[in-house]
mmCIF file of C-alpha atoms in Angstrom:
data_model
loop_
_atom_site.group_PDB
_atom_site.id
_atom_site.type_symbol
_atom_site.label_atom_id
_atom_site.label_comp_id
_atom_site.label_asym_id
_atom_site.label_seq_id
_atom_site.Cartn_x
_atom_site.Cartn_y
_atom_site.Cartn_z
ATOM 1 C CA UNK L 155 0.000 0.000 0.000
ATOM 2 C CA UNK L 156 1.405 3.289 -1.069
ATOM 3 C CA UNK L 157 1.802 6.114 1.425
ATOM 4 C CA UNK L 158 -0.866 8.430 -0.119
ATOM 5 C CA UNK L 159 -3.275 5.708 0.163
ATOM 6 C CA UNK L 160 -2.525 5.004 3.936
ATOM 7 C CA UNK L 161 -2.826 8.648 4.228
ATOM 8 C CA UNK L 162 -6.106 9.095 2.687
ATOM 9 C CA UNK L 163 -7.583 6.020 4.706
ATOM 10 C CA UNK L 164 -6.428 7.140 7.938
ATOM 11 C CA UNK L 165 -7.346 10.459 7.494
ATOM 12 C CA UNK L 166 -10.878 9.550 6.037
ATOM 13 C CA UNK L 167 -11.149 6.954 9.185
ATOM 14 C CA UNK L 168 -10.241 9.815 11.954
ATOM 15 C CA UNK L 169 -12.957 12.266 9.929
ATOM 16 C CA UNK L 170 -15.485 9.459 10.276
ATOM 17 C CA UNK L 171 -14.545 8.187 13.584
ATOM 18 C CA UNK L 172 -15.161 11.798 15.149
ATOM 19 C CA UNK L 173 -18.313 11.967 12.928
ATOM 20 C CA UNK L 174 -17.169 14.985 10.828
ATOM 21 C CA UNK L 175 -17.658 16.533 7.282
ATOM 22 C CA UNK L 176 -14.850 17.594 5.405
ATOM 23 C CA UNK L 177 -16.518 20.891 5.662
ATOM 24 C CA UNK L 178 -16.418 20.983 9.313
ATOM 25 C CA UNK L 179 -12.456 19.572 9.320
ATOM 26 C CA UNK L 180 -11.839 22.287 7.176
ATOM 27 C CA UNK L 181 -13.627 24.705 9.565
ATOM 28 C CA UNK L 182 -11.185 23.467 12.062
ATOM 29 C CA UNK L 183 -7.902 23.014 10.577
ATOM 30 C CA UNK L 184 -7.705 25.246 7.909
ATOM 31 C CA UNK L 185 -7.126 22.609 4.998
ATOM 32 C CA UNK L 186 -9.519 23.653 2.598
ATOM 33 C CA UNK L 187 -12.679 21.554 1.675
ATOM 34 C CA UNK L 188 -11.054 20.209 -1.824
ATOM 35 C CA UNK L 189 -7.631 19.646 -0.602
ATOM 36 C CA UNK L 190 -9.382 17.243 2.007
ATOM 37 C CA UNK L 191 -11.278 15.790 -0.583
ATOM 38 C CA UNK L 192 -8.184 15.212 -2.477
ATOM 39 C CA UNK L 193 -6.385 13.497 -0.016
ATOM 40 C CA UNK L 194 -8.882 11.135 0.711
ATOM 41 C CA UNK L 195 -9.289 10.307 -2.851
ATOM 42 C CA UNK L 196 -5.553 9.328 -2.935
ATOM 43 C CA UNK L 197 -5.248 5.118 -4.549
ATOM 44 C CA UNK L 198 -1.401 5.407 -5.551
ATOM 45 C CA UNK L 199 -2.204 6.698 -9.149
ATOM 46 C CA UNK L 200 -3.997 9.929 -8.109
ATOM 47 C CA UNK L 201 -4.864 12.273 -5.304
ATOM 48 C CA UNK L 202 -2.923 14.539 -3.875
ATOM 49 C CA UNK L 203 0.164 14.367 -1.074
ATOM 50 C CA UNK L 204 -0.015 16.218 1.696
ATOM 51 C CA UNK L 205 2.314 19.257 2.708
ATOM 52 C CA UNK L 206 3.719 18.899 6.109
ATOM 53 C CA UNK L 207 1.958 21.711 7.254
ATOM 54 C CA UNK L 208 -1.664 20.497 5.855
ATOM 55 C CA UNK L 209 -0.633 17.150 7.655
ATOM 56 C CA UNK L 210 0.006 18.590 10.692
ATOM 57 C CA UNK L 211 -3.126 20.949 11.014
ATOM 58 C CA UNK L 212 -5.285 18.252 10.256
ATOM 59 C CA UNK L 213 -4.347 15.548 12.724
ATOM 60 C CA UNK L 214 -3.943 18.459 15.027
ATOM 61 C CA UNK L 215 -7.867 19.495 14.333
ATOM 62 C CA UNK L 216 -8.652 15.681 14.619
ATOM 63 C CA UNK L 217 -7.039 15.162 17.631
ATOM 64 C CA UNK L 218 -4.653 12.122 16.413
ATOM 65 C CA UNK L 219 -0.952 12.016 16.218
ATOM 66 C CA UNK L 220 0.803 13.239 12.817
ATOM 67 C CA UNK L 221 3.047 10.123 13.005
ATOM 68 C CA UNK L 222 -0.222 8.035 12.990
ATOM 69 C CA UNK L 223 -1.819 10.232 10.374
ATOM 70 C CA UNK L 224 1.233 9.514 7.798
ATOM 71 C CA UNK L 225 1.301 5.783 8.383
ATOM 72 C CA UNK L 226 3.355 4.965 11.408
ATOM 73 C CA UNK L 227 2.389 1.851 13.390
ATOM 74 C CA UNK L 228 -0.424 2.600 15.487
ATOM 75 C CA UNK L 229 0.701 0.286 18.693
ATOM 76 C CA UNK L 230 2.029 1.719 21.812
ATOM 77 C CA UNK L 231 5.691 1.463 21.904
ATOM 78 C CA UNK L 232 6.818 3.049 24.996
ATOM 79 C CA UNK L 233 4.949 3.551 28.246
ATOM 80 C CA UNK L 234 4.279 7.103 28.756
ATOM 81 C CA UNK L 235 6.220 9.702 30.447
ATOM 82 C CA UNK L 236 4.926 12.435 30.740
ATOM 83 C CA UNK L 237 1.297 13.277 32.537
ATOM 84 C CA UNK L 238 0.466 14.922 28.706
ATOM 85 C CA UNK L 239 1.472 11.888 27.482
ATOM 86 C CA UNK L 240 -0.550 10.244 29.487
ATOM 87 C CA UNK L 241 -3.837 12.418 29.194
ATOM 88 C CA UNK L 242 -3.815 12.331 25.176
ATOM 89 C CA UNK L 243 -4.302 8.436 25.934
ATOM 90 C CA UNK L 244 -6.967 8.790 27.812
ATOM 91 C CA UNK L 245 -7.977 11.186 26.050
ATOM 92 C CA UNK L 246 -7.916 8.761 22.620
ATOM 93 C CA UNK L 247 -9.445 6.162 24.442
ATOM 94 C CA UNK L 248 -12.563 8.022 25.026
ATOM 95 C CA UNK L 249 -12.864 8.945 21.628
ATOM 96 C CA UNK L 250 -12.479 5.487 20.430
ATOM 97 C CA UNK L 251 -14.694 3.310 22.305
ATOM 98 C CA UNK L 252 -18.695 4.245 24.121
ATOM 99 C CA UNK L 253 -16.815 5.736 27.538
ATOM 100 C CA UNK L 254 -17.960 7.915 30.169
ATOM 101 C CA UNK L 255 -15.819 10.210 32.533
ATOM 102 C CA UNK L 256 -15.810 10.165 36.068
ATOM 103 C CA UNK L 257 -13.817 11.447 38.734
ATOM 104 C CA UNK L 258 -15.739 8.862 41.353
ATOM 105 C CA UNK L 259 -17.139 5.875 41.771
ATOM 106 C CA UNK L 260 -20.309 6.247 40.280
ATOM 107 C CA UNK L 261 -23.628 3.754 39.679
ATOM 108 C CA UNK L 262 -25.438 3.742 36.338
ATOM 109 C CA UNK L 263 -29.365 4.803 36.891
ATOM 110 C CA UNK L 264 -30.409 1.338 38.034
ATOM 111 C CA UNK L 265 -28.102 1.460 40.959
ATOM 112 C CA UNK L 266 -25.658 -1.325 39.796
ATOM 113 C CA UNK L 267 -21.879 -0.544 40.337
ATOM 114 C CA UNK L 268 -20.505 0.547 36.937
ATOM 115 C CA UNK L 269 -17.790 -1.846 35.198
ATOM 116 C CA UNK L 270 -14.566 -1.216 34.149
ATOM 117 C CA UNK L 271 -13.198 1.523 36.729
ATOM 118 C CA UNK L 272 -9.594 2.379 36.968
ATOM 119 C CA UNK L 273 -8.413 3.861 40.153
ATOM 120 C CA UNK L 274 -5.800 6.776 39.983
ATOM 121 C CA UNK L 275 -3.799 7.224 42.895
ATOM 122 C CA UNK L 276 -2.164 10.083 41.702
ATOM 123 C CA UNK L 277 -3.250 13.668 42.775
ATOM 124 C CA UNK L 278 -2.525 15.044 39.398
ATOM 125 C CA UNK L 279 -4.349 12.152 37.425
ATOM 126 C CA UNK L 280 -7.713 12.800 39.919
ATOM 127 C CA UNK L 281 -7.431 16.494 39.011
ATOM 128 C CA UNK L 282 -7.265 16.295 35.619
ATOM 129 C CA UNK L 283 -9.494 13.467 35.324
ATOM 130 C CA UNK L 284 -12.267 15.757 37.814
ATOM 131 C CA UNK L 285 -11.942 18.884 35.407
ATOM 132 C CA UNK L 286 -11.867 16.963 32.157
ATOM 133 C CA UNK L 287 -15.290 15.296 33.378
ATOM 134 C CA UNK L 288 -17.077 18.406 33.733
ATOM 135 C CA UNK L 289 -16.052 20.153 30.705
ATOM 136 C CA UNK L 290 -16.090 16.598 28.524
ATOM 137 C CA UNK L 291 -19.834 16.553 29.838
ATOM 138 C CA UNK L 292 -20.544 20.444 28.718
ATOM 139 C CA UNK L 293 -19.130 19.248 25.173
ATOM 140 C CA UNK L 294 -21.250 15.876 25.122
ATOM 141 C CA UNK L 295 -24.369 18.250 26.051
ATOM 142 C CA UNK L 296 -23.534 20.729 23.084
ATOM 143 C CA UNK L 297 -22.777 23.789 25.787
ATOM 144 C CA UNK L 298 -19.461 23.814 24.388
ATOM 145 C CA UNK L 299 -18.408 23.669 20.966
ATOM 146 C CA UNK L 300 -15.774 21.273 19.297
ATOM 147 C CA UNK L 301 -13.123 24.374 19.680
ATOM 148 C CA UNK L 302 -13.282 25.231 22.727
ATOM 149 C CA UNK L 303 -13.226 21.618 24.130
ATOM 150 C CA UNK L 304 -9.893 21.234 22.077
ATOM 151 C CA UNK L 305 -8.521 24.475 23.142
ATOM 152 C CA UNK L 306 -9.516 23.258 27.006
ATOM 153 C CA UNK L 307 -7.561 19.799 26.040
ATOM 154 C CA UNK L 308 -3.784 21.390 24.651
ATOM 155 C CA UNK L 309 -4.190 24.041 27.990
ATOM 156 C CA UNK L 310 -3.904 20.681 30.139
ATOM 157 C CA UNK L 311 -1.605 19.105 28.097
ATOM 158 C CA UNK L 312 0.681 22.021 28.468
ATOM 159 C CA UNK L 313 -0.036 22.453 32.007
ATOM 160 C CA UNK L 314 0.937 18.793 32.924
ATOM 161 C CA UNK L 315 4.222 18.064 30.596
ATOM 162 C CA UNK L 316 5.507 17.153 33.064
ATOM 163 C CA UNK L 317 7.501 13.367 33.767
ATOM 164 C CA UNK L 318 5.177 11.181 35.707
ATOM 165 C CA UNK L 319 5.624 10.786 38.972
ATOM 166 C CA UNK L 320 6.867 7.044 40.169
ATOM 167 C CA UNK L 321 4.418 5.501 42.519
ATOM 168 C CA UNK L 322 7.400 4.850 45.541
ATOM 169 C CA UNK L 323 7.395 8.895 44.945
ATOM 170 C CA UNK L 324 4.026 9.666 46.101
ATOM 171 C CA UNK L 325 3.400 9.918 49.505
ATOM 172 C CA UNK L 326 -0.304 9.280 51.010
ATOM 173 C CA UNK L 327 -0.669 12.690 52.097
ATOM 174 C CA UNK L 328 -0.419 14.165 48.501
ATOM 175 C CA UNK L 329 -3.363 11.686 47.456
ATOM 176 C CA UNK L 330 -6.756 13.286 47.342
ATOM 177 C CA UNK L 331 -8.352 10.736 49.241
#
């Protein structure tokens, strides 16, 4: 498979995965409606390549690595190391598969224990993870626009690039339970 043609099925699959038109990526990264089109019309004999720049302002706007986005394996070589690092995984995760976000333990309407909760012991996992569930659940209501979630999302990423801290390093005063 040629790299154009990885290109323009990744990039069509992030679009569709995040349930957007190519009118409303190009809203968002700037990549105009035709160039987008052209892209994901790449086989190997036609469609267009990608500048670096259009690459990057469209996984950027999709919320998916550029590396990814231009063919790179998508498993998970290295742990993490940073709490960014970390947060753009969980991050992905809830994009990828029916998730909710909670900062607590929490019981679905019928009063049975929800399934599948992680426990964070880490005081700046449980903050991030209580801020991103309220404004994740002002985006999921439509308060909040697409934008303005993302622009919420790099502000924490920037905020907590920072190396993670080992668990023998935390002490169980500086947990928030």
């Amino acid at each position: 498979m040629s790299e154009s043609t990885l290109f323009a099925q990744r990039l069509k699959q992030a679009r569709t995965d995040k349930k957007m038109k190519q009118s409303e990526l190009s809203e968002i990264s700037g990549v105009s409606i035709a160039t987008i089109s052209a892209y994901e019309s790449a086989d190997g004999t036609k469609g267009k390549n990608p500048s670096l720049e259009n690459a990057r302002s469209l996984a950027k706007a999709l919320g998916i690595s550029l590396d990814w986005l231009c063919g790179m394996p998508d498993n998970i070589s290295e742990k993490p190391a940073t709490y960014s690092e970390l947060f753009k995984f969980l991050v992905y995760i809830s994009n990828s598969a029916y998730t909710q976000v909670y900062s607590a333990d929490r019981s679905n309407e019928y009063g049975e224990l929800l399934v599948g909760i992680i426990e964070f012991r880490d005081t700046n996992i449980y903050n991030f993870i209580s801020k991103w569930e309220k404004i994740k659940r002002l985006y999921d209501q439509g308060d909040i626009d697409r934008e303005l979630y993302s622009l919420w999302l790099e502000k924490q990423y920037k905020d907590y690039n920072y190396e993670i801290a080992k668990w023998h390093e935390i002490r169980d005063g500086d947990l928030p339970f």
